[in-house]
PDB file of N, CA and C in Angstrom:
ATOM      1  N   MET A   1       7.790  48.914  26.584  1.00 54.00           N
ATOM      2  CA  MET A   1       7.286  48.680  25.250  1.00 54.00           C
ATOM      3  C   MET A   1       7.627  47.282  24.758  1.00 54.00           C
ATOM      4  N   ASN A   2       8.764  46.773  25.202  1.00 66.00           N
ATOM      5  CA  ASN A   2       9.176  45.432  24.769  1.00 66.00           C
ATOM      6  C   ASN A   2       8.167  44.388  25.230  1.00 66.00           C
ATOM      7  N   ASN A   3       7.596  44.577  26.431  1.00 76.00           N
ATOM      8  CA  ASN A   3       6.576  43.651  26.923  1.00 76.00           C
ATOM      9  C   ASN A   3       5.358  43.634  26.018  1.00 76.00           C
ATOM     10  N   MET A   4       4.985  44.797  25.493  1.00 72.00           N
ATOM     11  CA  MET A   4       3.834  44.893  24.607  1.00 72.00           C
ATOM     12  C   MET A   4       4.100  44.118  23.315  1.00 72.00           C
ATOM     13  N   ALA A   5       5.303  44.236  22.773  1.00 72.00           N
ATOM     14  CA  ALA A   5       5.666  43.512  21.554  1.00 72.00           C
ATOM     15  C   ALA A   5       5.649  42.004  21.818  1.00 72.00           C
ATOM     16  N   ASP A   6       6.142  41.595  22.976  1.00 73.00           N
ATOM     17  CA  ASP A   6       6.119  40.170  23.346  1.00 73.00           C
ATOM     18  C   ASP A   6       4.684  39.667  23.444  1.00 73.00           C
ATOM     19  N   MET A   7       3.838  40.484  24.054  1.00 71.00           N
ATOM     20  CA  MET A   7       2.449  40.093  24.227  1.00 71.00           C
ATOM     21  C   MET A   7       1.759  39.921  22.866  1.00 71.00           C
ATOM     22  N   PHE A   8       1.982  40.861  21.958  1.00 73.00           N
ATOM     23  CA  PHE A   8       1.377  40.753  20.628  1.00 73.00           C
ATOM     24  C   PHE A   8       1.936  39.562  19.870  1.00 73.00           C
ATOM     25  N   GLY A   9       3.225  39.282  20.055  1.00 75.00           N
ATOM     26  CA  GLY A   9       3.839  38.128  19.408  1.00 75.00           C
ATOM     27  C   GLY A   9       3.221  36.835  19.896  1.00 75.00           C
ATOM     28  N   LYS A  10       3.000  36.746  21.211  1.00 75.00           N
ATOM     29  CA  LYS A  10       2.382  35.540  21.780  1.00 75.00           C
ATOM     30  C   LYS A  10       0.934  35.404  21.323  1.00 75.00           C
ATOM     31  N   PHE A  11       0.235  36.532  21.226  1.00 76.00           N
ATOM     32  CA  PHE A  11      -1.147  36.490  20.770  1.00 76.00           C
ATOM     33  C   PHE A  11      -1.207  36.001  19.330  1.00 76.00           C
ATOM     34  N   SER A  12      -0.312  36.483  18.501  1.00 80.00           N
ATOM     35  CA  SER A  12      -0.266  36.070  17.098  1.00 80.00           C
ATOM     36  C   SER A  12       0.042  34.571  17.004  1.00 80.00           C
ATOM     37  N   GLU A  13       0.987  34.110  17.823  1.00 78.00           N
ATOM     38  CA  GLU A  13       1.329  32.686  17.847  1.00 78.00           C
ATOM     39  C   GLU A  13       0.124  31.859  18.299  1.00 78.00           C
ATOM     40  N   LEU A  14      -0.594  32.346  19.303  1.00 77.00           N
ATOM     41  CA  LEU A  14      -1.782  31.658  19.792  1.00 77.00           C
ATOM     42  C   LEU A  14      -2.842  31.569  18.694  1.00 77.00           C
ATOM     43  N   GLN A  15      -3.063  32.661  17.974  1.00 81.00           N
ATOM     44  CA  GLN A  15      -4.032  32.652  16.876  1.00 81.00           C
ATOM     45  C   GLN A  15      -3.658  31.607  15.828  1.00 81.00           C
ATOM     46  N   SER A  16      -2.394  31.522  15.507  1.00 83.00           N
ATOM     47  CA  SER A  16      -1.937  30.538  14.516  1.00 83.00           C
ATOM     48  C   SER A  16      -2.188  29.114  15.005  1.00 83.00           C
ATOM     49  N   LYS A  17      -1.886  28.869  16.286  1.00 81.00           N
ATOM     50  CA  LYS A  17      -2.088  27.529  16.839  1.00 81.00           C
ATOM     51  C   LYS A  17      -3.570  27.173  16.903  1.00 81.00           C
ATOM     52  N   VAL A  18      -4.411  28.137  17.223  1.00 80.00           N
ATOM     53  CA  VAL A  18      -5.851  27.890  17.283  1.00 80.00           C
ATOM     54  C   VAL A  18      -6.372  27.562  15.887  1.00 80.00           C
ATOM     55  N   GLU A  19      -5.929  28.307  14.889  1.00 84.00           N
ATOM     56  CA  GLU A  19      -6.358  28.056  13.513  1.00 84.00           C
ATOM     57  C   GLU A  19      -5.917  26.658  13.067  1.00 84.00           C
ATOM     58  N   GLU A  20      -4.694  26.292  13.412  1.00 85.00           N
ATOM     59  CA  GLU A  20      -4.177  24.964  13.071  1.00 85.00           C
ATOM     60  C   GLU A  20      -5.010  23.876  13.768  1.00 85.00           C
ATOM     61  N   ALA A  21      -5.333  24.094  15.025  1.00 82.00           N
ATOM     62  CA  ALA A  21      -6.137  23.120  15.778  1.00 82.00           C
ATOM     63  C   ALA A  21      -7.527  22.977  15.162  1.00 82.00           C
ATOM     64  N   LYS A  22      -8.117  24.083  14.727  1.00 82.00           N
ATOM     65  CA  LYS A  22      -9.443  24.022  14.091  1.00 82.00           C
ATOM     66  C   LYS A  22      -9.395  23.191  12.814  1.00 82.00           C
ATOM     67  N   GLN A  23      -8.326  23.332  12.047  1.00 85.00           N
ATOM     68  CA  GLN A  23      -8.187  22.538  10.828  1.00 85.00           C
ATOM     69  C   GLN A  23      -8.046  21.058  11.154  1.00 85.00           C
ATOM     70  N   GLU A  24      -7.335  20.757  12.235  1.00 85.00           N
ATOM     71  CA  GLU A  24      -7.177  19.369  12.657  1.00 85.00           C
ATOM     72  C   GLU A  24      -8.507  18.780  13.121  1.00 85.00           C
ATOM     73  N   LEU A  25      -9.344  19.598  13.742  1.00 85.00           N
ATOM     74  CA  LEU A  25     -10.643  19.119  14.213  1.00 85.00           C
ATOM     75  C   LEU A  25     -11.521  18.665  13.060  1.00 85.00           C
ATOM     76  N   ALA A  26     -11.396  19.307  11.921  1.00 86.00           N
ATOM     77  CA  ALA A  26     -12.187  18.907  10.755  1.00 86.00           C
ATOM     78  C   ALA A  26     -11.788  17.508  10.290  1.00 86.00           C
ATOM     79  N   LYS A  27     -10.537  17.133  10.535  1.00 90.00           N
ATOM     80  CA  LYS A  27     -10.034  15.821  10.115  1.00 90.00           C
ATOM     81  C   LYS A  27     -10.252  14.739  11.171  1.00 90.00           C
ATOM     82  N   LEU A  28     -10.453  15.150  12.412  1.00 90.00           N
ATOM     83  CA  LEU A  28     -10.642  14.209  13.513  1.00 90.00           C
ATOM     84  C   LEU A  28     -11.982  13.503  13.373  1.00 90.00           C
ATOM     85  N   GLU A  29     -11.992  12.188  13.495  1.00 94.00           N
ATOM     86  CA  GLU A  29     -13.244  11.430  13.399  1.00 94.00           C
ATOM     87  C   GLU A  29     -13.447  10.584  14.646  1.00 94.00           C
ATOM     88  N   VAL A  30     -14.688  10.527  15.096  1.00 95.00           N
ATOM     89  CA  VAL A  30     -15.080   9.652  16.198  1.00 95.00           C
ATOM     90  C   VAL A  30     -16.253   8.809  15.725  1.00 95.00           C
ATOM     91  N   GLU A  31     -16.448   7.670  16.384  1.00 97.00           N
ATOM     92  CA  GLU A  31     -17.574   6.809  16.047  1.00 97.00           C
ATOM     93  C   GLU A  31     -18.266   6.392  17.332  1.00 97.00           C
ATOM     94  N   ALA A  32     -19.579   6.327  17.269  1.00 97.00           N
ATOM     95  CA  ALA A  32     -20.381   5.880  18.409  1.00 97.00           C
ATOM     96  C   ALA A  32     -21.387   4.856  17.912  1.00 97.00           C
ATOM     97  N   GLU A  33     -21.806   3.984  18.834  1.00 97.00           N
ATOM     98  CA  GLU A  33     -22.775   2.941  18.494  1.00 97.00           C
ATOM     99  C   GLU A  33     -23.981   3.030  19.414  1.00 97.00           C
ATOM    100  N   ALA A  34     -25.088   2.547  18.905  1.00 96.00           N
ATOM    101  CA  ALA A  34     -26.304   2.423  19.700  1.00 96.00           C
ATOM    102  C   ALA A  34     -26.943   1.087  19.344  1.00 96.00           C
ATOM    103  N   GLY A  35     -27.726   0.566  20.273  1.00 94.00           N
ATOM    104  CA  GLY A  35     -28.410  -0.701  20.017  1.00 94.00           C
ATOM    105  C   GLY A  35     -27.453  -1.855  19.828  1.00 94.00           C
ATOM    106  N   GLY A  36     -26.381  -1.877  20.628  1.00 95.00           N
ATOM    107  CA  GLY A  36     -25.421  -2.967  20.523  1.00 95.00           C
ATOM    108  C   GLY A  36     -24.703  -3.006  19.192  1.00 95.00           C
ATOM    109  N   GLY A  37     -24.513  -1.858  18.578  1.00 95.00           N
ATOM    110  CA  GLY A  37     -23.795  -1.787  17.315  1.00 95.00           C
ATOM    111  C   GLY A  37     -24.686  -1.838  16.093  1.00 95.00           C
ATOM    112  N   MET A  38     -26.008  -1.886  16.308  1.00 95.00           N
ATOM    113  CA  MET A  38     -26.916  -1.925  15.157  1.00 95.00           C
ATOM    114  C   MET A  38     -26.957  -0.585  14.429  1.00 95.00           C
ATOM    115  N   VAL A  39     -26.632   0.490  15.143  1.00 97.00           N
ATOM    116  CA  VAL A  39     -26.542   1.815  14.540  1.00 97.00           C
ATOM    117  C   VAL A  39     -25.165   2.372  14.886  1.00 97.00           C
ATOM    118  N   LYS A  40     -24.431   2.790  13.854  1.00 97.00           N
ATOM    119  CA  LYS A  40     -23.110   3.391  14.035  1.00 97.00           C
ATOM    120  C   LYS A  40     -23.133   4.774  13.414  1.00 97.00           C
ATOM    121  N   VAL A  41     -22.585   5.734  14.153  1.00 97.00           N
ATOM    122  CA  VAL A  41     -22.577   7.116  13.682  1.00 97.00           C
ATOM    123  C   VAL A  41     -21.152   7.643  13.757  1.00 97.00           C
ATOM    124  N   ARG A  42     -20.707   8.272  12.665  1.00 97.00           N
ATOM    125  CA  ARG A  42     -19.394   8.913  12.628  1.00 97.00           C
ATOM    126  C   ARG A  42     -19.579  10.430  12.617  1.00 97.00           C
ATOM    127  N   ALA A  43     -18.726  11.109  13.386  1.00 96.00           N
ATOM    128  CA  ALA A  43     -18.758  12.578  13.434  1.00 96.00           C
ATOM    129  C   ALA A  43     -17.323  13.082  13.428  1.00 96.00           C
ATOM    130  N   ASN A  44     -17.150  14.366  13.104  1.00 93.00           N
ATOM    131  CA  ASN A  44     -15.806  14.937  13.170  1.00 93.00           C
ATOM    132  C   ASN A  44     -15.702  15.894  14.354  1.00 93.00           C
ATOM    133  N   GLY A  45     -14.506  16.431  14.546  1.00 89.00           N
ATOM    134  CA  GLY A  45     -14.248  17.328  15.663  1.00 89.00           C
ATOM    135  C   GLY A  45     -14.974  18.663  15.576  1.00 89.00           C
ATOM    136  N   GLU A  46     -15.559  18.928  14.421  1.00 89.00           N
ATOM    137  CA  GLU A  46     -16.374  20.132  14.278  1.00 89.00           C
ATOM    138  C   GLU A  46     -17.832  19.853  14.610  1.00 89.00           C
ATOM    139  N   ARG A  47     -18.088  18.661  15.145  1.00 91.00           N
ATOM    140  CA  ARG A  47     -19.420  18.223  15.546  1.00 91.00           C
ATOM    141  C   ARG A  47     -20.387  18.135  14.358  1.00 91.00           C
ATOM    142  N   LYS A  48     -19.863  17.644  13.250  1.00 94.00           N
ATOM    143  CA  LYS A  48     -20.673  17.411  12.053  1.00 94.00           C
ATOM    144  C   LYS A  48     -20.790  15.898  11.851  1.00 94.00           C
ATOM    145  N   ILE A  49     -21.992  15.433  11.531  1.00 96.00           N
ATOM    146  CA  ILE A  49     -22.215  14.009  11.281  1.00 96.00           C
ATOM    147  C   ILE A  49     -21.650  13.672   9.903  1.00 96.00           C
ATOM    148  N   LEU A  50     -20.786  12.665   9.853  1.00 96.00           N
ATOM    149  CA  LEU A  50     -20.156  12.256   8.603  1.00 96.00           C
ATOM    150  C   LEU A  50     -20.853  11.061   7.966  1.00 96.00           C
ATOM    151  N   GLY A  51     -21.496  10.252   8.800  1.00 97.00           N
ATOM    152  CA  GLY A  51     -22.167   9.093   8.239  1.00 97.00           C
ATOM    153  C   GLY A  51     -22.922   8.312   9.295  1.00 97.00           C
ATOM    154  N   ILE A  52     -23.913   7.583   8.847  1.00 97.00           N
ATOM    155  CA  ILE A  52     -24.709   6.712   9.712  1.00 97.00           C
ATOM    156  C   ILE A  52     -24.808   5.360   9.019  1.00 97.00           C
ATOM    157  N   GLU A  53     -24.488   4.311   9.761  1.00 97.00           N
ATOM    158  CA  GLU A  53     -24.561   2.955   9.232  1.00 97.00           C
ATOM    159  C   GLU A  53     -25.602   2.182  10.032  1.00 97.00           C
ATOM    160  N   LEU A  54     -26.557   1.591   9.320  1.00 96.00           N
ATOM    161  CA  LEU A  54     -27.633   0.841   9.966  1.00 96.00           C
ATOM    162  C   LEU A  54     -27.494  -0.640   9.642  1.00 96.00           C
ATOM    163  N   ASP A  55     -27.544  -1.467  10.679  1.00 95.00           N
ATOM    164  CA  ASP A  55     -27.589  -2.914  10.482  1.00 95.00           C
ATOM    165  C   ASP A  55     -28.938  -3.243   9.858  1.00 95.00           C
ATOM    166  N   LYS A  56     -28.962  -4.087   8.859  1.00 93.00           N
ATOM    167  CA  LYS A  56     -30.207  -4.403   8.146  1.00 93.00           C
ATOM    168  C   LYS A  56     -31.286  -4.965   9.081  1.00 93.00           C
ATOM    169  N   GLU A  57     -30.852  -5.626  10.160  1.00 91.00           N
ATOM    170  CA  GLU A  57     -31.821  -6.212  11.093  1.00 91.00           C
ATOM    171  C   GLU A  57     -32.622  -5.165  11.860  1.00 91.00           C
ATOM    172  N   VAL A  58     -32.081  -3.957  11.968  1.00 91.00           N
ATOM    173  CA  VAL A  58     -32.764  -2.919  12.737  1.00 91.00           C
ATOM    174  C   VAL A  58     -33.824  -2.197  11.899  1.00 91.00           C
ATOM    175  N   ILE A  59     -33.824  -2.434  10.611  1.00 91.00           N
ATOM    176  CA  ILE A  59     -34.790  -1.775   9.724  1.00 91.00           C
ATOM    177  C   ILE A  59     -36.060  -2.617   9.660  1.00 91.00           C
ATOM    178  N   ASP A  60     -37.040  -2.192  10.445  1.00 91.00           N
ATOM    179  CA  ASP A  60     -38.324  -2.888  10.514  1.00 91.00           C
ATOM    180  C   ASP A  60     -39.416  -1.862  10.221  1.00 91.00           C
ATOM    181  N   PRO A  61     -40.066  -1.984   9.075  1.00 90.00           N
ATOM    182  CA  PRO A  61     -41.102  -1.001   8.706  1.00 90.00           C
ATOM    183  C   PRO A  61     -42.229  -0.913   9.732  1.00 90.00           C
ATOM    184  N   ASP A  62     -42.436  -1.970  10.506  1.00 93.00           N
ATOM    185  CA  ASP A  62     -43.498  -1.950  11.511  1.00 93.00           C
ATOM    186  C   ASP A  62     -43.049  -1.333  12.832  1.00 93.00           C
ATOM    187  N   ASP A  63     -41.756  -1.020  12.947  1.00 93.00           N
ATOM    188  CA  ASP A  63     -41.253  -0.438  14.191  1.00 93.00           C
ATOM    189  C   ASP A  63     -40.265   0.689  13.886  1.00 93.00           C
ATOM    190  N   ALA A  64     -40.714   1.680  13.147  1.00 93.00           N
ATOM    191  CA  ALA A  64     -39.870   2.818  12.782  1.00 93.00           C
ATOM    192  C   ALA A  64     -39.423   3.590  14.015  1.00 93.00           C
ATOM    193  N   GLU A  65     -40.258   3.605  15.050  1.00 95.00           N
ATOM    194  CA  GLU A  65     -39.938   4.361  16.266  1.00 95.00           C
ATOM    195  C   GLU A  65     -38.650   3.850  16.915  1.00 95.00           C
ATOM    196  N   MET A  66     -38.446   2.526  16.934  1.00 94.00           N
ATOM    197  CA  MET A  66     -37.230   1.972  17.528  1.00 94.00           C
ATOM    198  C   MET A  66     -36.006   2.453  16.739  1.00 94.00           C
ATOM    199  N   LEU A  67     -36.074   2.406  15.419  1.00 94.00           N
ATOM    200  CA  LEU A  67     -34.958   2.857  14.592  1.00 94.00           C
ATOM    201  C   LEU A  67     -34.682   4.341  14.820  1.00 94.00           C
ATOM    202  N   GLU A  68     -35.728   5.131  14.888  1.00 95.00           N
ATOM    203  CA  GLU A  68     -35.572   6.567  15.140  1.00 95.00           C
ATOM    204  C   GLU A  68     -34.875   6.808  16.470  1.00 95.00           C
ATOM    205  N   ASP A  69     -35.299   6.069  17.502  1.00 96.00           N
ATOM    206  CA  ASP A  69     -34.677   6.220  18.824  1.00 96.00           C
ATOM    207  C   ASP A  69     -33.206   5.833  18.800  1.00 96.00           C
ATOM    208  N   LEU A  70     -32.878   4.753  18.087  1.00 96.00           N
ATOM    209  CA  LEU A  70     -31.485   4.313  17.999  1.00 96.00           C
ATOM    210  C   LEU A  70     -30.627   5.321  17.239  1.00 96.00           C
ATOM    211  N   VAL A  71     -31.178   5.897  16.187  1.00 97.00           N
ATOM    212  CA  VAL A  71     -30.430   6.896  15.421  1.00 97.00           C
ATOM    213  C   VAL A  71     -30.173   8.127  16.292  1.00 97.00           C
ATOM    214  N   VAL A  72     -31.188   8.579  16.999  1.00 97.00           N
ATOM    215  CA  VAL A  72     -31.017   9.741  17.882  1.00 97.00           C
ATOM    216  C   VAL A  72     -29.963   9.437  18.950  1.00 97.00           C
ATOM    217  N   ALA A  73     -30.033   8.267  19.550  1.00 97.00           N
ATOM    218  CA  ALA A  73     -29.055   7.889  20.581  1.00 97.00           C
ATOM    219  C   ALA A  73     -27.646   7.842  19.999  1.00 97.00           C
ATOM    220  N   GLY A  74     -27.501   7.254  18.822  1.00 97.00           N
ATOM    221  CA  GLY A  74     -26.188   7.173  18.186  1.00 97.00           C
ATOM    222  C   GLY A  74     -25.632   8.537  17.835  1.00 97.00           C
ATOM    223  N   VAL A  75     -26.474   9.403  17.304  1.00 97.00           N
ATOM    224  CA  VAL A  75     -26.038  10.751  16.943  1.00 97.00           C
ATOM    225  C   VAL A  75     -25.616  11.520  18.203  1.00 97.00           C
ATOM    226  N   ASN A  76     -26.402  11.435  19.251  1.00 97.00           N
ATOM    227  CA  ASN A  76     -26.050  12.138  20.489  1.00 97.00           C
ATOM    228  C   ASN A  76     -24.728  11.641  21.063  1.00 97.00           C
ATOM    229  N   LYS A  77     -24.516  10.329  21.040  1.00 97.00           N
ATOM    230  CA  LYS A  77     -23.244   9.771  21.536  1.00 97.00           C
ATOM    231  C   LYS A  77     -22.074  10.254  20.686  1.00 97.00           C
ATOM    232  N   ALA A  78     -22.248  10.248  19.367  1.00 97.00           N
ATOM    233  CA  ALA A  78     -21.172  10.690  18.479  1.00 97.00           C
ATOM    234  C   ALA A  78     -20.854  12.174  18.696  1.00 97.00           C
ATOM    235  N   LEU A  79     -21.884  12.987  18.851  1.00 96.00           N
ATOM    236  CA  LEU A  79     -21.654  14.416  19.082  1.00 96.00           C
ATOM    237  C   LEU A  79     -20.985  14.659  20.430  1.00 96.00           C
ATOM    238  N   ASP A  80     -21.352  13.881  21.446  1.00 96.00           N
ATOM    239  CA  ASP A  80     -20.691  13.995  22.753  1.00 96.00           C
ATOM    240  C   ASP A  80     -19.211  13.643  22.634  1.00 96.00           C
ATOM    241  N   LYS A  81     -18.911  12.557  21.910  1.00 95.00           N
ATOM    242  CA  LYS A  81     -17.514  12.155  21.723  1.00 95.00           C
ATOM    243  C   LYS A  81     -16.744  13.224  20.945  1.00 95.00           C
ATOM    244  N   ALA A  82     -17.367  13.793  19.925  1.00 94.00           N
ATOM    245  CA  ALA A  82     -16.721  14.835  19.128  1.00 94.00           C
ATOM    246  C   ALA A  82     -16.443  16.062  19.987  1.00 94.00           C
ATOM    247  N   GLU A  83     -17.386  16.430  20.818  1.00 92.00           N
ATOM    248  CA  GLU A  83     -17.213  17.584  21.719  1.00 92.00           C
ATOM    249  C   GLU A  83     -16.056  17.351  22.678  1.00 92.00           C
ATOM    250  N   GLU A  84     -16.006  16.166  23.256  1.00 93.00           N
ATOM    251  CA  GLU A  84     -14.937  15.830  24.197  1.00 93.00           C
ATOM    252  C   GLU A  84     -13.576  15.863  23.501  1.00 93.00           C
ATOM    253  N   ALA A  85     -13.489  15.276  22.309  1.00 90.00           N
ATOM    254  CA  ALA A  85     -12.236  15.269  21.554  1.00 90.00           C
ATOM    255  C   ALA A  85     -11.813  16.690  21.184  1.00 90.00           C
ATOM    256  N   ALA A  86     -12.770  17.526  20.802  1.00 88.00           N
ATOM    257  CA  ALA A  86     -12.469  18.912  20.438  1.00 88.00           C
ATOM    258  C   ALA A  86     -11.962  19.692  21.642  1.00 88.00           C
ATOM    259  N   GLN A  87     -12.585  19.500  22.791  1.00 88.00           N
ATOM    260  CA  GLN A  87     -12.136  20.199  23.994  1.00 88.00           C
ATOM    261  C   GLN A  87     -10.728  19.771  24.383  1.00 88.00           C
ATOM    262  N   GLU A  88     -10.450  18.472  24.290  1.00 87.00           N
ATOM    263  CA  GLU A  88      -9.102  17.981  24.610  1.00 87.00           C
ATOM    264  C   GLU A  88      -8.079  18.594  23.663  1.00 87.00           C
ATOM    265  N   ARG A  89      -8.401  18.639  22.382  1.00 83.00           N
ATOM    266  CA  ARG A  89      -7.466  19.182  21.397  1.00 83.00           C
ATOM    267  C   ARG A  89      -7.221  20.660  21.645  1.00 83.00           C
ATOM    268  N   MET A  90      -8.269  21.415  21.918  1.00 81.00           N
ATOM    269  CA  MET A  90      -8.094  22.846  22.158  1.00 81.00           C
ATOM    270  C   MET A  90      -7.350  23.093  23.465  1.00 81.00           C
ATOM    271  N   GLN A  91      -7.605  22.281  24.485  1.00 83.00           N
ATOM    272  CA  GLN A  91      -6.888  22.424  25.748  1.00 83.00           C
ATOM    273  C   GLN A  91      -5.398  22.165  25.529  1.00 83.00           C
ATOM    274  N   ASP A  92      -5.072  21.179  24.686  1.00 78.00           N
ATOM    275  CA  ASP A  92      -3.671  20.909  24.351  1.00 78.00           C
ATOM    276  C   ASP A  92      -3.043  22.110  23.663  1.00 78.00           C
ATOM    277  N   THR A  93      -3.806  22.780  22.827  1.00 74.00           N
ATOM    278  CA  THR A  93      -3.298  23.958  22.121  1.00 74.00           C
ATOM    279  C   THR A  93      -2.930  25.052  23.115  1.00 74.00           C
ATOM    280  N   TYR A  94      -3.744  25.218  24.122  1.00 73.00           N
ATOM    281  CA  TYR A  94      -3.539  26.302  25.075  1.00 73.00           C
ATOM    282  C   TYR A  94      -2.550  25.970  26.177  1.00 73.00           C
ATOM    283  N   LYS A  95      -2.301  24.707  26.440  1.00 75.00           N
ATOM    284  CA  LYS A  95      -1.485  24.354  27.603  1.00 75.00           C
ATOM    285  C   LYS A  95      -0.079  24.924  27.536  1.00 75.00           C
ATOM    286  N   ASP A  96       0.482  25.026  26.341  1.00 64.00           N
ATOM    287  CA  ASP A  96       1.832  25.571  26.224  1.00 64.00           C
ATOM    288  C   ASP A  96       1.837  27.090  26.154  1.00 64.00           C
ATOM    289  N   MET A  97       0.677  27.675  25.944  1.00 63.00           N
ATOM    290  CA  MET A  97       0.599  29.124  25.753  1.00 63.00           C
ATOM    291  C   MET A  97       0.226  29.881  27.020  1.00 63.00           C
ATOM    292  N   MET A  98      -0.468  29.209  27.942  1.00 58.00           N
ATOM    293  CA  MET A  98      -0.955  29.894  29.129  1.00 58.00           C
ATOM    294  C   MET A  98      -0.170  29.438  30.350  1.00 58.00           C
ATOM    295  N   PRO A  99       0.066  30.342  31.289  1.00 54.00           N
ATOM    296  CA  PRO A  99       0.757  29.965  32.513  1.00 54.00           C
ATOM    297  C   PRO A  99       0.000  28.848  33.224  1.00 54.00           C
ATOM    298  N   GLY A 100       0.701  27.875  33.698  1.00 52.00           N
ATOM    299  CA  GLY A 100       0.077  26.775  34.421  1.00 52.00           C
ATOM    300  C   GLY A 100      -0.552  25.747  33.502  1.00 52.00           C
ATOM    301  N   GLY A 101      -0.336  25.862  32.191  1.00 50.00           N
ATOM    302  CA  GLY A 101      -0.827  24.843  31.268  1.00 50.00           C
ATOM    303  C   GLY A 101      -2.280  24.965  30.903  1.00 50.00           C
ATOM    304  N   GLY A 102      -2.805  26.164  30.888  1.00 51.00           N
ATOM    305  CA  GLY A 102      -4.210  26.332  30.517  1.00 51.00           C
ATOM    306  C   GLY A 102      -5.074  26.477  31.744  1.00 51.00           C
ATOM    307  N   ILE A 103      -6.328  26.480  31.541  1.00 50.00           N
ATOM    308  CA  ILE A 103      -7.274  26.668  32.633  1.00 50.00           C
ATOM    309  C   ILE A 103      -8.111  25.405  32.745  1.00 50.00           C
ATOM    310  N   PRO A 104      -7.859  24.589  33.773  1.00 53.00           N
ATOM    311  CA  PRO A 104      -8.600  23.337  33.912  1.00 53.00           C
ATOM    312  C   PRO A 104     -10.098  23.578  33.949  1.00 53.00           C
ATOM    313  N   GLY A 105     -10.821  22.782  33.189  1.00 55.00           N
ATOM    314  CA  GLY A 105     -12.269  22.882  33.189  1.00 55.00           C
ATOM    315  C   GLY A 105     -12.831  23.997  32.330  1.00 55.00           C
ATOM    316  N   MET A 106     -11.965  24.792  31.726  1.00 52.00           N
ATOM    317  CA  MET A 106     -12.454  25.888  30.897  1.00 52.00           C
ATOM    318  C   MET A 106     -13.014  25.324  29.598  1.00 52.00           C
ATOM    319  N   ASP A 107     -14.230  25.675  29.299  1.00 53.00           N
ATOM    320  CA  ASP A 107     -14.885  25.206  28.094  1.00 53.00           C
ATOM    321  C   ASP A 107     -14.640  26.225  26.991  1.00 53.00           C
ATOM    322  N   LEU A 108     -13.620  25.957  26.167  1.00 50.00           N
ATOM    323  CA  LEU A 108     -13.210  26.895  25.139  1.00 50.00           C
ATOM    324  C   LEU A 108     -14.188  26.974  23.982  1.00 50.00           C
ATOM    325  N   SER A 109     -15.106  26.011  23.893  1.00 49.00           N
ATOM    326  CA  SER A 109     -16.079  26.053  22.807  1.00 49.00           C
ATOM    327  C   SER A 109     -17.005  27.248  22.940  1.00 49.00           C
ATOM    328  N   LYS A 110     -17.173  27.758  24.137  1.00 51.00           N
ATOM    329  CA  LYS A 110     -18.017  28.923  24.356  1.00 51.00           C
ATOM    330  C   LYS A 110     -17.382  30.174  23.750  1.00 51.00           C
ATOM    331  N   LEU A 111     -16.078  30.096  23.499  1.00 51.00           N
ATOM    332  CA  LEU A 111     -15.365  31.219  22.899  1.00 51.00           C
ATOM    333  C   LEU A 111     -15.238  31.048  21.388  1.00 51.00           C
ATOM    334  N   GLY A 112     -15.892  30.029  20.862  1.00 49.00           N
ATOM    335  CA  GLY A 112     -15.807  29.767  19.429  1.00 49.00           C
ATOM    336  C   GLY A 112     -14.550  29.021  19.056  1.00 49.00           C
ATOM    337  N   LEU A 113     -13.923  28.382  20.052  1.00 47.00           N
ATOM    338  CA  LEU A 113     -12.670  27.663  19.802  1.00 47.00           C
ATOM    339  C   LEU A 113     -12.846  26.187  19.932  1.00 47.00           C
TER     340      LEU A 113
END
């Protein structure tokens, strides 16, 4: 029975650490650029776009398609960086809790983490 109590205690501790990590992800910010820095996009660890900055030179009413492409590229880069940062943070959370330091390559985002 003592093993069961230990297991529940570790699970509770893991839940607390996961919740703490999720709160930290909301504060984590990454930035990505497209078009040589003409478009800058900021995102957080929850994969939410926080802001987009456009260089005035990239705003050409006769070439909206180029601006659209740069914005899409910048957003995709920022979301990729946010995903990578979130996975690293969650892996750090689990490394002390799981035997062997976590599961290499495990994508915890599929579990809602």
